Amino acid sequence: MKLLSLELKKVNIISYCIAAFAIFACLLGLTYIFAWVPSLGTANPNAVELFSTYSRIAAMGGAVGLMAVSALASAMGYRYVIKEYSGANAILLFTYPIGRKAVVWEKIKLLLLFVSATTFVCTFGSFIVFALTGHMFSLVDDNLQLIDIALALRNAVVLACLTDGIALCSLRIGFIRKSNSMTVISAILLSMLLVNLAADINQSFTTVFYLSVVLLVIGLLLTFNMSQIVENMEV
């Protein structure tokens, strides 16, 4: 816990919190736009059906949030983990009177804590704000029910795990070349491959759930491999 607090002091978390708030605000605004689509006379019938219920609007917002937070997580992962093990920064880290693996895992813990909290707040939090105002002002041609909130909560937890897995996998890919662009691009590509499933999470929940578990396990295994590499690094 003490090492985690020390690592927290090293990273400028404020800038990432501002970015997370920007994602929250954009998602909230996008959710209102989704709700507005059915009222357009020229709207596609499929789009009208897609954005006509709270559960479907929440699912679409979650899919967009998955991509946005994945990109943010990869950028933070590069700055906070990969860059720290490049050049003179690595020499400084290796002077810590603590095992190298322990330092890597503390960094990963902090990264996953931030990514999970950001994903949950951005997806579920923005939906709650929208749902309350939408219910008050009848923005959606649907009755807000407790099951809609329960589904949004369940989906937000699964999307948080999925985003964690994407972040860890992209981190390991970027660590190969110590490249920021490789880290971010791999996160974006992974999230793009999964965004359709995330948007259809209400109908494909079992698939998304197992996929999130598998991806998170793969990410943890890749992180273990990265910690082994750090353990044997020579400076």
PDB file of C-alpha atoms in Angstrom:
ATOM      1  CA  MET A   1       0.000   0.000   0.000  1.00  0.00           C
ATOM      2  CA  LYS A   2       2.893   2.334   0.810  1.00  0.00           C
ATOM      3  CA  LEU A   3       4.520   1.612  -2.548  1.00  0.00           C
ATOM      4  CA  LEU A   4       1.207   2.259  -4.307  1.00  0.00           C
ATOM      5  CA  SER A   5       0.914   5.677  -2.623  1.00  0.00           C
ATOM      6  CA  LEU A   6       4.496   6.515  -3.616  1.00  0.00           C
ATOM      7  CA  GLU A   7       3.786   5.601  -7.228  1.00  0.00           C
ATOM      8  CA  LEU A   8       0.633   7.708  -7.128  1.00  0.00           C
ATOM      9  CA  LYS A   9       2.699  10.743  -6.088  1.00  0.00           C
ATOM     10  CA  LYS A  10       5.045  10.244  -9.042  1.00  0.00           C
ATOM     11  CA  VAL A  11       2.417  10.369 -11.761  1.00  0.00           C
ATOM     12  CA  ASN A  12       0.545  13.537 -12.683  1.00  0.00           C
ATOM     13  CA  ILE A  13      -2.896  11.992 -12.265  1.00  0.00           C
ATOM     14  CA  ILE A  14      -4.673  15.342 -12.615  1.00  0.00           C
ATOM     15  CA  SER A  15      -4.203  15.534 -16.383  1.00  0.00           C
ATOM     16  CA  TYR A  16      -5.658  12.045 -16.809  1.00  0.00           C
ATOM     17  CA  CYS A  17      -8.575  12.913 -14.539  1.00  0.00           C
ATOM     18  CA  ILE A  18      -9.301  15.938 -16.734  1.00  0.00           C
ATOM     19  CA  ALA A  19      -9.207  13.696 -19.811  1.00  0.00           C
ATOM     20  CA  ALA A  20     -11.545  11.238 -18.071  1.00  0.00           C
ATOM     21  CA  PHE A  21     -13.960  14.062 -17.251  1.00  0.00           C
ATOM     22  CA  ALA A  22     -13.865  15.154 -20.904  1.00  0.00           C
ATOM     23  CA  ILE A  23     -14.795  11.607 -21.958  1.00  0.00           C
ATOM     24  CA  PHE A  24     -17.645  11.634 -19.428  1.00  0.00           C
ATOM     25  CA  ALA A  25     -18.956  14.962 -20.767  1.00  0.00           C
ATOM     26  CA  CYS A  26     -18.695  13.848 -24.404  1.00  0.00           C
ATOM     27  CA  LEU A  27     -20.430  10.548 -23.660  1.00  0.00           C
ATOM     28  CA  LEU A  28     -23.216  12.356 -21.845  1.00  0.00           C
ATOM     29  CA  GLY A  29     -23.699  14.753 -24.758  1.00  0.00           C
ATOM     30  CA  LEU A  30     -23.595  11.892 -27.245  1.00  0.00           C
ATOM     31  CA  THR A  31     -26.257  10.050 -25.244  1.00  0.00           C
ATOM     32  CA  TYR A  32     -28.615  13.017 -25.571  1.00  0.00           C
ATOM     33  CA  ILE A  33     -27.951  13.036 -29.315  1.00  0.00           C
ATOM     34  CA  PHE A  34     -28.805   9.324 -29.473  1.00  0.00           C
ATOM     35  CA  ALA A  35     -32.109  10.040 -27.751  1.00  0.00           C
ATOM     36  CA  TRP A  36     -32.819  12.858 -30.217  1.00  0.00           C
ATOM     37  CA  VAL A  37     -32.398  10.658 -33.324  1.00  0.00           C
ATOM     38  CA  PRO A  38     -35.897   9.042 -33.262  1.00  0.00           C
ATOM     39  CA  SER A  39     -37.529  12.481 -33.274  1.00  0.00           C
ATOM     40  CA  LEU A  40     -35.921  13.325 -36.634  1.00  0.00           C
ATOM     41  CA  GLY A  41     -38.397  12.855 -39.441  1.00  0.00           C
ATOM     42  CA  THR A  42     -35.649  11.717 -41.820  1.00  0.00           C
ATOM     43  CA  ALA A  43     -34.119   9.227 -39.394  1.00  0.00           C
ATOM     44  CA  ASN A  44     -33.485   5.678 -40.615  1.00  0.00           C
ATOM     45  CA  PRO A  45     -36.042   3.196 -39.206  1.00  0.00           C
ATOM     46  CA  ASN A  46     -33.215   1.018 -37.878  1.00  0.00           C
ATOM     47  CA  ALA A  47     -31.706   4.009 -36.095  1.00  0.00           C
ATOM     48  CA  VAL A  48     -35.097   4.877 -34.613  1.00  0.00           C
ATOM     49  CA  GLU A  49     -35.427   1.355 -33.257  1.00  0.00           C
ATOM     50  CA  LEU A  50     -31.835   1.354 -31.991  1.00  0.00           C
ATOM     51  CA  PHE A  51     -32.201   4.583 -29.989  1.00  0.00           C
ATOM     52  CA  SER A  52     -35.768   4.162 -28.795  1.00  0.00           C
ATOM     53  CA  THR A  53     -35.088   2.463 -25.447  1.00  0.00           C
ATOM     54  CA  TYR A  54     -32.920   3.276 -22.445  1.00  0.00           C
ATOM     55  CA  SER A  55     -31.155  -0.095 -22.504  1.00  0.00           C
ATOM     56  CA  ARG A  56     -30.080   0.278 -26.139  1.00  0.00           C
ATOM     57  CA  ILE A  57     -28.922   3.853 -25.653  1.00  0.00           C
ATOM     58  CA  ALA A  58     -26.871   2.716 -22.641  1.00  0.00           C
ATOM     59  CA  ALA A  59     -25.305  -0.073 -24.703  1.00  0.00           C
ATOM     60  CA  MET A  60     -24.306   2.313 -27.492  1.00  0.00           C
ATOM     61  CA  GLY A  61     -22.833   4.763 -25.001  1.00  0.00           C
ATOM     62  CA  GLY A  62     -20.878   1.934 -23.395  1.00  0.00           C
ATOM     63  CA  ALA A  63     -19.403   0.914 -26.760  1.00  0.00           C
ATOM     64  CA  VAL A  64     -18.208   4.464 -27.452  1.00  0.00           C
ATOM     65  CA  GLY A  65     -16.869   4.712 -23.903  1.00  0.00           C
ATOM     66  CA  LEU A  66     -14.924   1.468 -24.398  1.00  0.00           C
ATOM     67  CA  MET A  67     -12.997   2.955 -27.321  1.00  0.00           C
ATOM     68  CA  ALA A  68     -12.391   6.314 -25.662  1.00  0.00           C
ATOM     69  CA  VAL A  69     -11.169   4.937 -22.330  1.00  0.00           C
ATOM     70  CA  SER A  70      -9.019   2.296 -24.074  1.00  0.00           C
ATOM     71  CA  ALA A  71      -7.150   5.057 -25.901  1.00  0.00           C
ATOM     72  CA  LEU A  72      -6.723   7.029 -22.667  1.00  0.00           C
ATOM     73  CA  ALA A  73      -5.580   3.915 -20.782  1.00  0.00           C
ATOM     74  CA  SER A  74      -2.939   3.112 -23.399  1.00  0.00           C
ATOM     75  CA  ALA A  75      -1.581   6.669 -23.293  1.00  0.00           C
ATOM     76  CA  MET A  76      -1.403   6.547 -19.504  1.00  0.00           C
ATOM     77  CA  GLY A  77       0.146   3.083 -19.612  1.00  0.00           C
ATOM     78  CA  TYR A  78       2.908   4.266 -21.909  1.00  0.00           C
ATOM     79  CA  ARG A  79       3.687   7.315 -19.805  1.00  0.00           C
ATOM     80  CA  TYR A  80       3.448   5.551 -16.473  1.00  0.00           C
ATOM     81  CA  VAL A  81       4.922   2.127 -17.244  1.00  0.00           C
ATOM     82  CA  ILE A  82       6.729   1.846 -20.574  1.00  0.00           C
ATOM     83  CA  LYS A  83       8.494   5.222 -20.501  1.00  0.00           C
ATOM     84  CA  GLU A  84       9.595   4.572 -16.931  1.00  0.00           C
ATOM     85  CA  TYR A  85      11.624   1.614 -18.142  1.00  0.00           C
ATOM     86  CA  SER A  86      13.381   3.529 -20.913  1.00  0.00           C
ATOM     87  CA  GLY A  87      16.813   5.120 -20.603  1.00  0.00           C
ATOM     88  CA  ALA A  88      17.749   6.966 -17.432  1.00  0.00           C
ATOM     89  CA  ASN A  89      14.321   6.445 -15.902  1.00  0.00           C
ATOM     90  CA  ALA A  90      14.969   2.712 -15.707  1.00  0.00           C
ATOM     91  CA  ILE A  91      18.275   3.263 -13.896  1.00  0.00           C
ATOM     92  CA  LEU A  92      16.464   5.344 -11.277  1.00  0.00           C
ATOM     93  CA  LEU A  93      13.752   2.721 -10.827  1.00  0.00           C
ATOM     94  CA  PHE A  94      16.291  -0.056 -10.388  1.00  0.00           C
ATOM     95  CA  THR A  95      17.823   1.781  -7.440  1.00  0.00           C
ATOM     96  CA  TYR A  96      14.636   1.200  -5.426  1.00  0.00           C
ATOM     97  CA  PRO A  97      15.260  -1.152  -2.469  1.00  0.00           C
ATOM     98  CA  ILE A  98      12.319  -3.208  -3.715  1.00  0.00           C
ATOM     99  CA  GLY A  99      12.057  -6.080  -6.171  1.00  0.00           C
ATOM    100  CA  ARG A 100      11.671  -5.029  -9.797  1.00  0.00           C
ATOM    101  CA  LYS A 101       8.602  -7.214 -10.273  1.00  0.00           C
ATOM    102  CA  ALA A 102       6.926  -5.645  -7.253  1.00  0.00           C
ATOM    103  CA  VAL A 103       7.373  -2.170  -8.748  1.00  0.00           C
ATOM    104  CA  VAL A 104       5.919  -3.293 -12.095  1.00  0.00           C
ATOM    105  CA  TRP A 105       2.847  -4.822 -10.448  1.00  0.00           C
ATOM    106  CA  GLU A 106       2.246  -1.757  -8.279  1.00  0.00           C
ATOM    107  CA  LYS A 107       2.248   0.359 -11.424  1.00  0.00           C
ATOM    108  CA  ILE A 108      -0.174  -2.056 -13.057  1.00  0.00           C
ATOM    109  CA  LYS A 109      -2.453  -1.986 -10.004  1.00  0.00           C
ATOM    110  CA  LEU A 110      -2.667   1.791 -10.134  1.00  0.00           C
ATOM    111  CA  LEU A 111      -3.274   1.748 -13.902  1.00  0.00           C
ATOM    112  CA  LEU A 112      -6.054  -0.843 -13.618  1.00  0.00           C
ATOM    113  CA  LEU A 113      -7.650   0.999 -10.702  1.00  0.00           C
ATOM    114  CA  PHE A 114      -7.796   4.218 -12.725  1.00  0.00           C
ATOM    115  CA  VAL A 115      -8.985   2.492 -15.921  1.00  0.00           C
ATOM    116  CA  SER A 116     -11.696   0.510 -14.126  1.00  0.00           C
ATOM    117  CA  ALA A 117     -12.987   3.557 -12.235  1.00  0.00           C
ATOM    118  CA  THR A 118     -12.935   5.723 -15.371  1.00  0.00           C
ATOM    119  CA  THR A 119     -14.786   3.149 -17.472  1.00  0.00           C
ATOM    120  CA  PHE A 120     -17.412   2.607 -14.789  1.00  0.00           C
ATOM    121  CA  VAL A 121     -18.012   6.291 -14.071  1.00  0.00           C
ATOM    122  CA  CYS A 122     -18.050   7.314 -17.730  1.00  0.00           C
ATOM    123  CA  THR A 123     -20.412   4.570 -18.906  1.00  0.00           C
ATOM    124  CA  PHE A 124     -22.690   4.033 -15.933  1.00  0.00           C
ATOM    125  CA  GLY A 125     -22.428   7.554 -14.511  1.00  0.00           C
ATOM    126  CA  SER A 126     -23.274   9.284 -17.786  1.00  0.00           C
ATOM    127  CA  PHE A 127     -26.222   6.926 -18.305  1.00  0.00           C
ATOM    128  CA  ILE A 128     -27.619   7.644 -14.828  1.00  0.00           C
ATOM    129  CA  VAL A 129     -27.472  11.403 -15.422  1.00  0.00           C
ATOM    130  CA  PHE A 130     -29.127  10.972 -18.816  1.00  0.00           C
ATOM    131  CA  ALA A 131     -31.748   8.508 -17.517  1.00  0.00           C
ATOM    132  CA  LEU A 132     -32.835  10.802 -14.698  1.00  0.00           C
ATOM    133  CA  THR A 133     -33.145  13.857 -16.943  1.00  0.00           C
ATOM    134  CA  GLY A 134     -34.657  11.786 -19.733  1.00  0.00           C
ATOM    135  CA  HIS A 135     -37.302  10.444 -17.367  1.00  0.00           C
ATOM    136  CA  MET A 136     -38.043  13.921 -16.019  1.00  0.00           C
ATOM    137  CA  PHE A 137     -38.403  15.554 -19.446  1.00  0.00           C
ATOM    138  CA  SER A 138     -39.636  12.527 -21.455  1.00  0.00           C
ATOM    139  CA  LEU A 139     -36.660  12.551 -23.809  1.00  0.00           C
ATOM    140  CA  VAL A 140     -37.090   8.873 -24.690  1.00  0.00           C
ATOM    141  CA  ASP A 141     -40.254   7.175 -25.869  1.00  0.00           C
ATOM    142  CA  ASP A 142     -39.772   4.491 -23.232  1.00  0.00           C
ATOM    143  CA  ASN A 143     -40.498   4.032 -19.534  1.00  0.00           C
ATOM    144  CA  LEU A 144     -37.400   4.014 -17.346  1.00  0.00           C
ATOM    145  CA  GLN A 145     -37.439   0.846 -15.266  1.00  0.00           C
ATOM    146  CA  LEU A 146     -35.198  -0.584 -12.588  1.00  0.00           C
ATOM    147  CA  ILE A 147     -34.096  -3.305 -14.992  1.00  0.00           C
ATOM    148  CA  ASP A 148     -32.628  -0.644 -17.306  1.00  0.00           C
ATOM    149  CA  ILE A 149     -30.430   0.655 -14.491  1.00  0.00           C
ATOM    150  CA  ALA A 150     -29.493  -2.889 -13.443  1.00  0.00           C
ATOM    151  CA  LEU A 151     -28.478  -3.770 -17.006  1.00  0.00           C
ATOM    152  CA  ALA A 152     -26.412  -0.586 -17.316  1.00  0.00           C
ATOM    153  CA  LEU A 153     -24.658  -1.387 -14.019  1.00  0.00           C
ATOM    154  CA  ARG A 154     -23.940  -4.977 -15.052  1.00  0.00           C
ATOM    155  CA  ASN A 155     -22.666  -3.908 -18.467  1.00  0.00           C
ATOM    156  CA  ALA A 156     -20.434  -1.184 -17.000  1.00  0.00           C
ATOM    157  CA  VAL A 157     -18.663  -3.724 -14.768  1.00  0.00           C
ATOM    158  CA  VAL A 158     -18.047  -6.076 -17.710  1.00  0.00           C
ATOM    159  CA  LEU A 159     -16.863  -3.216 -19.939  1.00  0.00           C
ATOM    160  CA  ALA A 160     -14.441  -2.154 -17.196  1.00  0.00           C
ATOM    161  CA  CYS A 161     -12.910  -5.653 -17.251  1.00  0.00           C
ATOM    162  CA  LEU A 162     -12.795  -5.582 -21.047  1.00  0.00           C
ATOM    163  CA  THR A 163     -11.056  -2.202 -21.035  1.00  0.00           C
ATOM    164  CA  ASP A 164      -8.550  -3.478 -18.461  1.00  0.00           C
ATOM    165  CA  GLY A 165      -7.722  -6.392 -20.748  1.00  0.00           C
ATOM    166  CA  ILE A 166      -7.284  -4.099 -23.754  1.00  0.00           C
ATOM    167  CA  ALA A 167      -5.036  -1.781 -21.732  1.00  0.00           C
ATOM    168  CA  LEU A 168      -2.780  -4.625 -20.551  1.00  0.00           C
ATOM    169  CA  CYS A 169      -2.500  -6.221 -23.996  1.00  0.00           C
ATOM    170  CA  SER A 170      -1.683  -2.904 -25.690  1.00  0.00           C
ATOM    171  CA  LEU A 171       0.837  -2.155 -22.935  1.00  0.00           C
ATOM    172  CA  ARG A 172       2.723  -5.363 -23.639  1.00  0.00           C
ATOM    173  CA  ILE A 173       2.631  -4.733 -27.397  1.00  0.00           C
ATOM    174  CA  GLY A 174       3.975  -1.210 -26.925  1.00  0.00           C
ATOM    175  CA  PHE A 175       6.677  -2.476 -24.553  1.00  0.00           C
ATOM    176  CA  ILE A 176       8.256  -4.462 -27.398  1.00  0.00           C
ATOM    177  CA  ARG A 177       9.534  -1.300 -29.072  1.00  0.00           C
ATOM    178  CA  LYS A 178       8.999   1.112 -26.161  1.00  0.00           C
ATOM    179  CA  SER A 179       6.691   2.973 -28.555  1.00  0.00           C
ATOM    180  CA  ASN A 180       3.875   5.323 -27.608  1.00  0.00           C
ATOM    181  CA  SER A 181       2.243   5.144 -31.048  1.00  0.00           C
ATOM    182  CA  MET A 182       2.347   1.334 -31.064  1.00  0.00           C
ATOM    183  CA  THR A 183       0.716   1.247 -27.624  1.00  0.00           C
ATOM    184  CA  VAL A 184      -2.100   3.625 -28.520  1.00  0.00           C
ATOM    185  CA  ILE A 185      -2.738   2.189 -31.992  1.00  0.00           C
ATOM    186  CA  SER A 186      -2.916  -1.370 -30.673  1.00  0.00           C
ATOM    187  CA  ALA A 187      -5.443  -0.286 -28.034  1.00  0.00           C
ATOM    188  CA  ILE A 188      -7.574   1.472 -30.643  1.00  0.00           C
ATOM    189  CA  LEU A 189      -7.456  -1.533 -32.987  1.00  0.00           C
ATOM    190  CA  LEU A 190      -8.392  -3.960 -30.212  1.00  0.00           C
ATOM    191  CA  SER A 191     -11.290  -1.776 -29.107  1.00  0.00           C
ATOM    192  CA  MET A 192     -12.456  -1.402 -32.723  1.00  0.00           C
ATOM    193  CA  LEU A 193     -12.584  -5.182 -33.047  1.00  0.00           C
ATOM    194  CA  LEU A 194     -14.766  -5.404 -29.939  1.00  0.00           C
ATOM    195  CA  VAL A 195     -16.939  -2.299 -30.300  1.00  0.00           C
ATOM    196  CA  ASN A 196     -19.725  -4.039 -32.220  1.00  0.00           C
ATOM    197  CA  LEU A 197     -20.018  -6.732 -29.568  1.00  0.00           C
ATOM    198  CA  ALA A 198     -20.010  -4.064 -26.870  1.00  0.00           C
ATOM    199  CA  ALA A 199     -22.822  -2.210 -28.632  1.00  0.00           C
ATOM    200  CA  ASP A 200     -24.812  -5.456 -28.754  1.00  0.00           C
ATOM    201  CA  ILE A 201     -24.005  -6.389 -25.148  1.00  0.00           C
ATOM    202  CA  ASN A 202     -27.653  -6.736 -24.095  1.00  0.00           C
ATOM    203  CA  GLN A 203     -28.219  -9.500 -26.651  1.00  0.00           C
ATOM    204  CA  SER A 204     -24.689 -10.968 -26.524  1.00  0.00           C
ATOM    205  CA  PHE A 205     -23.888 -10.575 -22.846  1.00  0.00           C
ATOM    206  CA  THR A 206     -22.549 -14.109 -22.327  1.00  0.00           C
ATOM    207  CA  THR A 207     -20.139 -13.733 -25.250  1.00  0.00           C
ATOM    208  CA  VAL A 208     -18.928 -10.324 -24.078  1.00  0.00           C
ATOM    209  CA  PHE A 209     -18.583 -11.560 -20.490  1.00  0.00           C
ATOM    210  CA  TYR A 210     -16.426 -14.563 -21.372  1.00  0.00           C
ATOM    211  CA  LEU A 211     -14.445 -12.504 -23.853  1.00  0.00           C
ATOM    212  CA  SER A 212     -13.693  -9.896 -21.186  1.00  0.00           C
ATOM    213  CA  VAL A 213     -12.520 -12.620 -18.776  1.00  0.00           C
ATOM    214  CA  VAL A 214     -10.301 -14.236 -21.433  1.00  0.00           C
ATOM    215  CA  LEU A 215      -8.820 -10.907 -22.535  1.00  0.00           C
ATOM    216  CA  LEU A 216      -8.140  -9.860 -18.943  1.00  0.00           C
ATOM    217  CA  VAL A 217      -6.410 -13.177 -18.189  1.00  0.00           C
ATOM    218  CA  ILE A 218      -4.323 -12.852 -21.366  1.00  0.00           C
ATOM    219  CA  GLY A 219      -3.452  -9.295 -20.366  1.00  0.00           C
ATOM    220  CA  LEU A 220      -2.335 -10.423 -16.898  1.00  0.00           C
ATOM    221  CA  LEU A 221      -0.220 -13.206 -18.405  1.00  0.00           C
ATOM    222  CA  LEU A 222       1.396 -10.722 -20.784  1.00  0.00           C
ATOM    223  CA  THR A 223       2.047  -8.403 -17.853  1.00  0.00           C
ATOM    224  CA  PHE A 224       3.697 -11.284 -15.980  1.00  0.00           C
ATOM    225  CA  ASN A 225       5.906 -11.813 -19.020  1.00  0.00           C
ATOM    226  CA  MET A 226       6.745  -8.102 -19.066  1.00  0.00           C
ATOM    227  CA  SER A 227       7.667  -8.189 -15.377  1.00  0.00           C
ATOM    228  CA  GLN A 228      10.005 -11.106 -16.123  1.00  0.00           C
ATOM    229  CA  ILE A 229      11.690  -9.049 -18.833  1.00  0.00           C
ATOM    230  CA  VAL A 230      12.063  -6.104 -16.451  1.00  0.00           C
ATOM    231  CA  GLU A 231      13.527  -8.443 -13.829  1.00  0.00           C
ATOM    232  CA  ASN A 232      16.272  -9.505 -16.252  1.00  0.00           C
ATOM    233  CA  MET A 233      16.907  -6.091 -17.795  1.00  0.00           C
ATOM    234  CA  GLU A 234      20.487  -4.811 -17.755  1.00  0.00           C
ATOM    235  CA  VAL A 235      21.282  -1.104 -17.534  1.00  0.00           C
TER     236      VAL A 235
END
